[in-house]
Short mmCIF file of N, CA, C and O and ligand atoms in Angstrom, two decimals:
data_model
loop_
_atom_site.label_atom_id
_atom_site.label_comp_id
_atom_site.label_asym_id
_atom_site.label_seq_id
_atom_site.Cartn_x
_atom_site.Cartn_y
_atom_site.Cartn_z
N MET A 1 0.84 -1.20 0.00
CA MET A 1 0.00 0.00 0.00
C MET A 1 0.88 1.26 0.00
O MET A 1 1.79 1.38 0.80
N THR A 2 0.63 2.16 -0.92
CA THR A 2 1.43 3.38 -0.95
C THR A 2 0.97 4.33 0.15
O THR A 2 -0.12 4.20 0.69
N SER A 3 1.81 5.31 0.43
CA SER A 3 1.43 6.28 1.45
C SER A 3 0.24 7.12 0.99
O SER A 3 -0.57 7.55 1.81
N LEU A 4 0.12 7.31 -0.33
CA LEU A 4 -1.02 8.10 -0.81
C LEU A 4 -2.34 7.39 -0.51
O LEU A 4 -3.30 8.02 -0.05
N ILE A 5 -2.36 6.09 -0.72
CA ILE A 5 -3.59 5.33 -0.44
C ILE A 5 -3.88 5.34 1.06
O ILE A 5 -5.01 5.54 1.49
N ASN A 6 -2.81 5.17 1.85
CA ASN A 6 -2.99 5.25 3.30
C ASN A 6 -3.53 6.60 3.73
O ASN A 6 -4.42 6.70 4.56
N ASN A 7 -2.96 7.66 3.15
CA ASN A 7 -3.37 9.00 3.55
C ASN A 7 -4.80 9.31 3.09
O ASN A 7 -5.53 10.03 3.76
N ARG A 8 -5.16 8.76 1.93
CA ARG A 8 -6.54 8.95 1.48
C ARG A 8 -7.50 8.29 2.45
O ARG A 8 -8.52 8.86 2.84
N LYS A 9 -7.14 7.07 2.86
CA LYS A 9 -8.01 6.35 3.79
C LYS A 9 -8.09 7.07 5.14
O LYS A 9 -9.15 7.18 5.74
N ARG A 10 -6.94 7.57 5.59
CA ARG A 10 -6.91 8.29 6.86
C ARG A 10 -7.80 9.54 6.78
O ARG A 10 -8.55 9.86 7.69
N ALA A 11 -7.69 10.27 5.66
CA ALA A 11 -8.50 11.48 5.49
C ALA A 11 -9.98 11.11 5.44
O ALA A 11 -10.83 11.78 6.04
N TYR A 12 -10.28 10.04 4.74
CA TYR A 12 -11.66 9.56 4.64
C TYR A 12 -12.23 9.30 6.03
O TYR A 12 -13.33 9.72 6.37
N GLU A 13 -11.43 8.62 6.84
CA GLU A 13 -11.90 8.27 8.18
C GLU A 13 -12.02 9.50 9.07
O GLU A 13 -12.98 9.66 9.80
N SER A 14 -11.03 10.40 8.99
CA SER A 14 -11.09 11.57 9.88
C SER A 14 -12.19 12.53 9.46
O SER A 14 -12.68 13.30 10.28
N GLN A 15 -12.62 12.46 8.20
CA GLN A 15 -13.73 13.31 7.74
C GLN A 15 -15.09 12.60 7.88
O GLN A 15 -16.11 13.12 7.42
N GLY A 16 -15.07 11.43 8.50
CA GLY A 16 -16.31 10.70 8.69
C GLY A 16 -16.92 10.20 7.39
O GLY A 16 -18.13 9.99 7.29
N GLY A 17 -16.08 10.03 6.36
CA GLY A 17 -16.56 9.46 5.10
C GLY A 17 -17.28 10.45 4.21
O GLY A 17 -17.91 10.05 3.23
N ILE A 18 -17.21 11.73 4.54
CA ILE A 18 -17.89 12.70 3.67
C ILE A 18 -16.87 13.57 2.93
O ILE A 18 -15.75 13.78 3.37
N CYS A 19 -17.30 14.06 1.78
CA CYS A 19 -16.43 14.82 0.89
C CYS A 19 -16.00 16.13 1.53
O CYS A 19 -16.81 16.85 2.11
N TYR A 20 -14.73 16.44 1.39
CA TYR A 20 -14.16 17.69 1.93
C TYR A 20 -14.88 18.92 1.36
O TYR A 20 -15.01 19.93 2.04
N TYR A 21 -15.35 18.81 0.15
CA TYR A 21 -15.97 19.97 -0.51
C TYR A 21 -17.49 19.99 -0.39
O TYR A 21 -18.06 20.96 0.09
N CYS A 22 -18.14 18.93 -0.85
CA CYS A 22 -19.60 19.00 -0.94
C CYS A 22 -20.31 18.38 0.26
O CYS A 22 -21.50 18.61 0.45
N GLY A 23 -19.60 17.60 1.07
CA GLY A 23 -20.22 17.04 2.27
C GLY A 23 -21.11 15.82 2.01
O GLY A 23 -21.81 15.38 2.92
N LEU A 24 -21.08 15.30 0.81
CA LEU A 24 -21.85 14.08 0.54
C LEU A 24 -21.06 12.85 0.95
O LEU A 24 -19.83 12.91 1.04
N PRO A 25 -21.76 11.75 1.23
CA PRO A 25 -21.05 10.52 1.63
C PRO A 25 -20.28 9.95 0.45
O PRO A 25 -20.76 9.96 -0.68
N MET A 26 -19.09 9.45 0.73
CA MET A 26 -18.26 8.84 -0.32
C MET A 26 -18.08 7.36 0.00
O MET A 26 -18.53 6.89 1.03
N TRP A 27 -17.41 6.66 -0.88
CA TRP A 27 -17.12 5.24 -0.63
C TRP A 27 -15.69 4.94 -1.00
O TRP A 27 -15.14 5.53 -1.92
N LEU A 28 -15.13 4.01 -0.26
CA LEU A 28 -13.86 3.41 -0.63
C LEU A 28 -14.19 2.10 -1.34
O LEU A 28 -15.34 1.66 -1.35
N GLU A 29 -13.18 1.52 -1.94
CA GLU A 29 -13.39 0.32 -2.74
C GLU A 29 -14.31 -0.71 -2.07
O GLU A 29 -15.17 -1.30 -2.70
N GLU A 30 -14.10 -0.89 -0.77
CA GLU A 30 -14.77 -2.03 -0.14
C GLU A 30 -16.23 -1.77 0.22
O GLU A 30 -16.92 -2.69 0.60
N ASP A 31 -16.69 -0.54 0.11
CA ASP A 31 -18.06 -0.32 0.59
C ASP A 31 -18.97 0.43 -0.38
O ASP A 31 -19.85 1.16 0.03
N ALA A 32 -18.77 0.22 -1.67
CA ALA A 32 -19.63 0.87 -2.65
C ALA A 32 -21.08 0.42 -2.51
O ALA A 32 -22.00 1.19 -2.75
N GLU A 33 -21.28 -0.83 -2.08
CA GLU A 33 -22.66 -1.34 -1.97
C GLU A 33 -23.48 -0.54 -0.98
O GLU A 33 -24.70 -0.47 -1.08
N VAL A 34 -22.80 0.05 0.01
CA VAL A 34 -23.54 0.80 1.01
C VAL A 34 -24.36 1.90 0.33
O VAL A 34 -25.54 2.10 0.63
N LEU A 35 -23.74 2.60 -0.60
CA LEU A 35 -24.44 3.70 -1.26
C LEU A 35 -25.53 3.20 -2.19
O LEU A 35 -26.60 3.81 -2.28
N THR A 36 -25.26 2.12 -2.88
CA THR A 36 -26.28 1.63 -3.81
C THR A 36 -27.43 0.98 -3.05
O THR A 36 -28.59 1.26 -3.33
N ASP A 37 -27.10 0.16 -2.05
CA ASP A 37 -28.14 -0.57 -1.35
C ASP A 37 -28.94 0.30 -0.39
O ASP A 37 -30.15 0.24 -0.35
N TYR A 38 -28.24 1.13 0.38
CA TYR A 38 -28.93 1.84 1.44
C TYR A 38 -29.47 3.19 1.00
O TYR A 38 -30.45 3.68 1.51
N LEU A 39 -28.80 3.81 0.04
CA LEU A 39 -29.25 5.13 -0.38
C LEU A 39 -29.97 5.10 -1.72
O LEU A 39 -30.51 6.10 -2.16
N GLY A 40 -29.96 3.96 -2.39
CA GLY A 40 -30.71 3.82 -3.61
C GLY A 40 -30.17 4.62 -4.78
O GLY A 40 -30.94 5.08 -5.63
N LEU A 41 -28.87 4.82 -4.83
CA LEU A 41 -28.28 5.58 -5.93
C LEU A 41 -28.09 4.70 -7.16
O LEU A 41 -27.89 3.50 -7.06
N GLU A 42 -28.12 5.35 -8.32
CA GLU A 42 -27.82 4.65 -9.56
C GLU A 42 -26.30 4.57 -9.74
O GLU A 42 -25.55 5.39 -9.21
N ALA A 43 -25.85 3.61 -10.54
CA ALA A 43 -24.42 3.38 -10.72
C ALA A 43 -23.64 4.64 -11.16
O ALA A 43 -22.57 4.91 -10.62
N PRO A 44 -24.14 5.43 -12.12
CA PRO A 44 -23.36 6.62 -12.53
C PRO A 44 -23.18 7.62 -11.40
O PRO A 44 -22.15 8.28 -11.30
N GLN A 45 -24.19 7.75 -10.55
CA GLN A 45 -24.08 8.68 -9.42
C GLN A 45 -23.10 8.15 -8.39
O GLN A 45 -22.33 8.91 -7.81
N VAL A 46 -23.14 6.85 -8.20
CA VAL A 46 -22.23 6.23 -7.23
C VAL A 46 -20.77 6.45 -7.66
O VAL A 46 -19.91 6.76 -6.84
N LYS A 47 -20.52 6.34 -8.96
CA LYS A 47 -19.16 6.55 -9.46
C LYS A 47 -18.64 7.93 -9.10
O LYS A 47 -17.47 8.12 -8.80
N LEU A 48 -19.53 8.91 -9.14
CA LEU A 48 -19.11 10.30 -8.85
C LEU A 48 -18.82 10.51 -7.39
O LEU A 48 -18.22 11.52 -7.01
N LEU A 49 -19.23 9.56 -6.54
CA LEU A 49 -19.00 9.70 -5.10
C LEU A 49 -17.84 8.84 -4.61
O LEU A 49 -17.63 8.69 -3.42
N ARG A 50 -17.07 8.32 -5.56
CA ARG A 50 -15.89 7.55 -5.16
C ARG A 50 -14.92 8.47 -4.43
O ARG A 50 -14.69 9.62 -4.84
N CYS A 51 -14.35 7.96 -3.34
CA CYS A 51 -13.40 8.75 -2.57
C CYS A 51 -12.07 8.86 -3.32
O CYS A 51 -11.48 7.85 -3.71
N THR A 52 -11.60 10.08 -3.54
CA THR A 52 -10.31 10.30 -4.17
C THR A 52 -9.42 11.11 -3.23
O THR A 52 -9.92 11.79 -2.34
N ALA A 53 -8.13 11.01 -3.46
CA ALA A 53 -7.18 11.81 -2.69
C ALA A 53 -7.03 13.18 -3.35
O ALA A 53 -6.59 13.27 -4.50
N GLU A 54 -7.44 14.20 -2.66
CA GLU A 54 -7.34 15.56 -3.17
C GLU A 54 -6.06 16.20 -2.64
O GLU A 54 -5.86 16.26 -1.43
N HIS A 55 -5.21 16.62 -3.56
CA HIS A 55 -4.00 17.34 -3.15
C HIS A 55 -4.36 18.80 -2.92
O HIS A 55 -4.65 19.52 -3.87
N LEU A 56 -4.37 19.22 -1.67
CA LEU A 56 -4.77 20.60 -1.37
C LEU A 56 -3.83 21.58 -2.07
O LEU A 56 -4.24 22.58 -2.63
N HIS A 57 -2.56 21.27 -1.98
CA HIS A 57 -1.56 21.99 -2.75
C HIS A 57 -1.23 21.09 -3.93
O HIS A 57 -0.73 20.00 -3.75
N ALA A 58 -1.59 21.53 -5.13
CA ALA A 58 -1.55 20.64 -6.30
C ALA A 58 -0.15 20.07 -6.53
O ALA A 58 0.86 20.74 -6.33
N ARG A 59 -0.13 18.83 -6.98
CA ARG A 59 1.14 18.18 -7.27
C ARG A 59 1.95 18.96 -8.31
O ARG A 59 3.17 19.05 -8.22
N THR A 60 1.23 19.53 -9.27
CA THR A 60 1.93 20.29 -10.32
C THR A 60 2.59 21.55 -9.77
O THR A 60 3.45 22.13 -10.40
N ASP A 61 2.14 21.98 -8.57
CA ASP A 61 2.76 23.15 -7.92
C ASP A 61 3.71 22.72 -6.82
O ASP A 61 4.07 23.52 -5.95
N GLY A 62 4.08 21.45 -6.79
CA GLY A 62 5.03 20.98 -5.81
C GLY A 62 4.40 20.35 -4.58
O GLY A 62 5.10 20.03 -3.63
N GLY A 63 3.07 20.19 -4.58
CA GLY A 63 2.40 19.54 -3.45
C GLY A 63 2.81 18.08 -3.35
O GLY A 63 3.05 17.43 -4.37
N THR A 64 2.90 17.58 -2.15
CA THR A 64 3.36 16.22 -1.93
C THR A 64 2.20 15.30 -1.55
O THR A 64 1.07 15.75 -1.39
N ASN A 65 2.52 14.02 -1.40
CA ASN A 65 1.55 13.03 -0.96
C ASN A 65 1.49 12.93 0.57
O ASN A 65 0.85 12.02 1.10
N ALA A 66 2.13 13.84 1.27
CA ALA A 66 2.14 13.80 2.73
C ALA A 66 0.72 14.00 3.26
O ALA A 66 -0.11 14.68 2.64
N GLY A 67 0.47 13.40 4.43
CA GLY A 67 -0.88 13.39 4.99
C GLY A 67 -1.50 14.77 5.11
O GLY A 67 -2.68 14.96 4.84
N GLU A 68 -0.70 15.76 5.50
CA GLU A 68 -1.29 17.09 5.71
C GLU A 68 -1.68 17.77 4.40
O GLU A 68 -2.40 18.76 4.42
N ASN A 69 -1.24 17.23 3.28
CA ASN A 69 -1.63 17.82 1.99
C ASN A 69 -2.78 17.07 1.33
O ASN A 69 -3.22 17.44 0.25
N ILE A 70 -3.25 16.02 1.98
CA ILE A 70 -4.28 15.17 1.37
C ILE A 70 -5.62 15.33 2.09
O ILE A 70 -5.69 15.19 3.30
N ALA A 71 -6.64 15.66 1.33
CA ALA A 71 -8.01 15.62 1.84
C ALA A 71 -8.75 14.58 1.02
O ALA A 71 -8.36 14.25 -0.09
N ALA A 72 -9.84 14.05 1.61
CA ALA A 72 -10.66 13.10 0.87
C ALA A 72 -11.79 13.87 0.19
O ALA A 72 -12.55 14.59 0.85
N ALA A 73 -11.84 13.76 -1.13
CA ALA A 73 -12.90 14.45 -1.87
C ALA A 73 -13.53 13.47 -2.84
O ALA A 73 -12.88 12.54 -3.32
N CYS A 74 -14.80 13.68 -3.13
CA CYS A 74 -15.45 12.78 -4.08
C CYS A 74 -14.91 13.05 -5.48
O CYS A 74 -14.38 14.13 -5.77
N TYR A 75 -15.07 12.06 -6.34
CA TYR A 75 -14.53 12.16 -7.69
C TYR A 75 -15.08 13.39 -8.42
O TYR A 75 -14.35 14.08 -9.12
N PHE A 76 -16.35 13.67 -8.23
CA PHE A 76 -16.97 14.80 -8.93
C PHE A 76 -16.31 16.13 -8.54
O PHE A 76 -15.89 16.91 -9.40
N CYS A 77 -16.21 16.39 -7.25
CA CYS A 77 -15.63 17.67 -6.79
C CYS A 77 -14.15 17.76 -7.18
O CYS A 77 -13.67 18.81 -7.60
N ASN A 78 -13.45 16.67 -7.01
CA ASN A 78 -12.02 16.67 -7.32
C ASN A 78 -11.79 16.96 -8.80
O ASN A 78 -10.99 17.83 -9.16
N SER A 79 -12.53 16.29 -9.67
CA SER A 79 -12.29 16.48 -11.10
C SER A 79 -12.76 17.85 -11.56
O SER A 79 -12.16 18.45 -12.45
N ARG A 80 -13.80 18.39 -10.93
CA ARG A 80 -14.25 19.74 -11.29
C ARG A 80 -13.19 20.79 -10.93
O ARG A 80 -12.98 21.74 -11.67
N ARG A 81 -12.58 20.62 -9.77
CA ARG A 81 -11.60 21.61 -9.36
C ARG A 81 -10.43 21.65 -10.32
O ARG A 81 -9.88 22.70 -10.62
N HIS A 82 -10.06 20.47 -10.81
CA HIS A 82 -8.86 20.40 -11.64
C HIS A 82 -9.17 20.40 -13.13
O HIS A 82 -8.32 20.14 -13.95
N ARG A 83 -10.42 20.69 -13.45
CA ARG A 83 -10.77 20.77 -14.86
C ARG A 83 -10.10 22.00 -15.48
O ARG A 83 -9.70 21.97 -16.64
N GLN A 84 -10.00 23.07 -14.71
CA GLN A 84 -9.28 24.24 -15.20
C GLN A 84 -7.80 23.93 -15.33
O GLN A 84 -7.31 22.98 -14.73
N ARG A 85 -7.09 24.72 -16.09
CA ARG A 85 -5.65 24.55 -16.12
C ARG A 85 -5.14 24.71 -14.69
O ARG A 85 -5.67 25.48 -13.92
N HIS A 86 -4.09 23.96 -14.36
CA HIS A 86 -3.73 23.88 -12.96
C HIS A 86 -3.39 25.24 -12.35
O HIS A 86 -3.65 25.50 -11.19
N ASP A 87 -2.86 26.16 -13.16
CA ASP A 87 -2.52 27.47 -12.60
C ASP A 87 -3.76 28.33 -12.40
O ASP A 87 -3.67 29.41 -11.82
N GLN A 88 -4.92 27.82 -12.86
CA GLN A 88 -6.15 28.56 -12.63
C GLN A 88 -7.06 27.83 -11.64
O GLN A 88 -8.14 28.32 -11.34
N ALA A 89 -6.63 26.66 -11.18
CA ALA A 89 -7.46 25.92 -10.24
C ALA A 89 -7.62 26.76 -8.98
O ALA A 89 -6.66 27.31 -8.46
N PRO A 90 -8.87 26.87 -8.48
CA PRO A 90 -9.11 27.68 -7.30
C PRO A 90 -8.42 27.11 -6.06
O PRO A 90 -8.20 25.90 -5.97
N GLU A 91 -8.08 27.97 -5.13
CA GLU A 91 -7.54 27.52 -3.85
C GLU A 91 -8.60 26.65 -3.16
O GLU A 91 -9.80 26.89 -3.33
N PRO A 92 -8.15 25.65 -2.37
CA PRO A 92 -9.12 24.75 -1.73
C PRO A 92 -10.20 25.47 -0.94
O PRO A 92 -11.38 25.12 -1.04
N ASP A 93 -9.82 26.50 -0.19
CA ASP A 93 -10.83 27.20 0.62
C ASP A 93 -11.84 27.93 -0.25
O ASP A 93 -13.04 27.94 0.04
N ASP A 94 -11.36 28.56 -1.31
CA ASP A 94 -12.26 29.26 -2.23
C ASP A 94 -13.20 28.28 -2.91
O ASP A 94 -14.40 28.51 -3.05
N TYR A 95 -12.61 27.19 -3.34
CA TYR A 95 -13.41 26.18 -4.04
C TYR A 95 -14.45 25.57 -3.11
O TYR A 95 -15.61 25.38 -3.50
N ARG A 96 -14.03 25.32 -1.88
CA ARG A 96 -14.94 24.73 -0.91
C ARG A 96 -16.14 25.66 -0.66
O ARG A 96 -17.29 25.23 -0.61
N ALA A 97 -15.85 26.95 -0.53
CA ALA A 97 -16.92 27.92 -0.29
C ALA A 97 -17.87 27.96 -1.49
O ALA A 97 -19.09 28.05 -1.34
N ARG A 98 -17.30 27.88 -2.69
CA ARG A 98 -18.12 27.89 -3.90
C ARG A 98 -19.01 26.65 -3.98
O ARG A 98 -20.20 26.73 -4.28
N VAL A 99 -18.41 25.48 -3.66
CA VAL A 99 -19.18 24.24 -3.69
C VAL A 99 -20.30 24.28 -2.66
O VAL A 99 -21.44 23.91 -2.94
N LYS A 100 -19.97 24.77 -1.45
CA LYS A 100 -21.00 24.83 -0.39
C LYS A 100 -22.16 25.71 -0.82
O LYS A 100 -23.33 25.40 -0.56
N ALA A 101 -21.85 26.84 -1.47
CA ALA A 101 -22.91 27.74 -1.92
C ALA A 101 -23.76 27.07 -3.00
O ALA A 101 -25.00 27.18 -2.99
N ARG A 102 -23.09 26.36 -3.91
CA ARG A 102 -23.84 25.66 -4.96
C ARG A 102 -24.69 24.54 -4.36
O ARG A 102 -25.82 24.32 -4.78
N MET A 103 -24.15 23.84 -3.37
CA MET A 103 -24.91 22.77 -2.71
C MET A 103 -26.14 23.35 -2.01
O MET A 103 -27.21 22.78 -2.06
N ALA A 104 -25.96 24.51 -1.37
CA ALA A 104 -27.06 25.12 -0.63
C ALA A 104 -28.20 25.51 -1.58
O ALA A 104 -29.37 25.47 -1.21
N SER A 105 -27.86 25.86 -2.80
CA SER A 105 -28.90 26.22 -3.77
C SER A 105 -29.38 25.00 -4.55
O SER A 105 -30.24 25.10 -5.42
N GLY A 106 -28.79 23.83 -4.25
CA GLY A 106 -29.26 22.60 -4.86
C GLY A 106 -28.75 22.37 -6.27
O GLY A 106 -29.29 21.53 -6.99
N HIS A 107 -27.73 23.09 -6.68
CA HIS A 107 -27.24 22.97 -8.05
C HIS A 107 -25.76 22.65 -8.08
O HIS A 107 -24.95 23.44 -8.56
N TRP A 108 -25.40 21.51 -7.57
CA TRP A 108 -23.99 21.16 -7.70
C TRP A 108 -23.85 19.72 -8.11
O TRP A 108 -23.56 19.41 -9.25
N HIS A 109 -24.09 18.83 -7.17
CA HIS A 109 -23.72 17.44 -7.39
C HIS A 109 -24.85 16.67 -8.07
O HIS A 109 -25.99 16.77 -7.64
N PRO A 110 -24.54 15.90 -9.12
CA PRO A 110 -25.58 15.10 -9.78
C PRO A 110 -26.27 14.12 -8.84
O PRO A 110 -27.40 13.73 -9.10
N ALA A 111 -25.59 13.72 -7.77
CA ALA A 111 -26.19 12.76 -6.83
C ALA A 111 -27.07 13.46 -5.80
O ALA A 111 -27.75 12.80 -5.02
N LEU A 112 -27.05 14.78 -5.79
CA LEU A 112 -27.73 15.51 -4.71
C LEU A 112 -29.23 15.25 -4.69
O LEU A 112 -29.80 15.01 -3.63
N SER A 113 -29.87 15.29 -5.82
CA SER A 113 -31.32 15.13 -5.83
C SER A 113 -31.71 13.74 -5.34
O SER A 113 -32.71 13.59 -4.64
N ALA A 114 -30.89 12.75 -5.69
CA ALA A 114 -31.19 11.39 -5.25
C ALA A 114 -31.04 11.25 -3.74
O ALA A 114 -31.73 10.46 -3.10
N LEU A 115 -30.16 12.06 -3.18
CA LEU A 115 -29.91 11.97 -1.73
C LEU A 115 -30.83 12.89 -0.95
O LEU A 115 -30.79 12.91 0.26
N GLY A 116 -31.62 13.67 -1.65
CA GLY A 116 -32.51 14.57 -0.96
C GLY A 116 -31.76 15.65 -0.24
O GLY A 116 -30.86 16.27 -0.80
N ARG A 117 -32.08 15.85 1.02
CA ARG A 117 -31.52 17.00 1.74
C ARG A 117 -30.31 16.60 2.58
O ARG A 117 -29.99 17.24 3.58
N TRP A 118 -29.62 15.57 2.16
CA TRP A 118 -28.43 15.12 2.87
C TRP A 118 -27.46 16.28 3.08
O TRP A 118 -27.16 17.02 2.16
N GLY A 119 -26.98 16.41 4.29
CA GLY A 119 -25.93 17.40 4.56
C GLY A 119 -26.45 18.80 4.77
O GLY A 119 -25.68 19.69 5.12
N SER A 120 -27.74 19.02 4.59
CA SER A 120 -28.23 20.39 4.78
C SER A 120 -28.73 20.59 6.20
O SER A 120 -28.84 19.64 6.95
ZN1 LIG B 1 -17.77 16.23 -3.31
#
């Protein structure tokens, strides 16, 4: 097991299994069924809630895999943040505030409507 995988798991556990940005529940490899069985999500939505290791300080800017640089974020939030060119990617705090505002208005995560008012 690499340190990145360990740190992702540690972040996942310390965040109580919810995304650093949007606050929705995520899954690690071993517990995807929890979301499908208990929350009734469709497979494409479940994929977007996969737990990924988010480099708070981007690797392209010299960020490391050290635990303090890793947060657990769902695939959707992580990929959205880095969709921009890396030098234009928003700072984690700015991005988090933007995601929270979008979540509050109900227009962010494709899985949100299926989860109802989770996290609000
Ligand atoms: Zn998220």
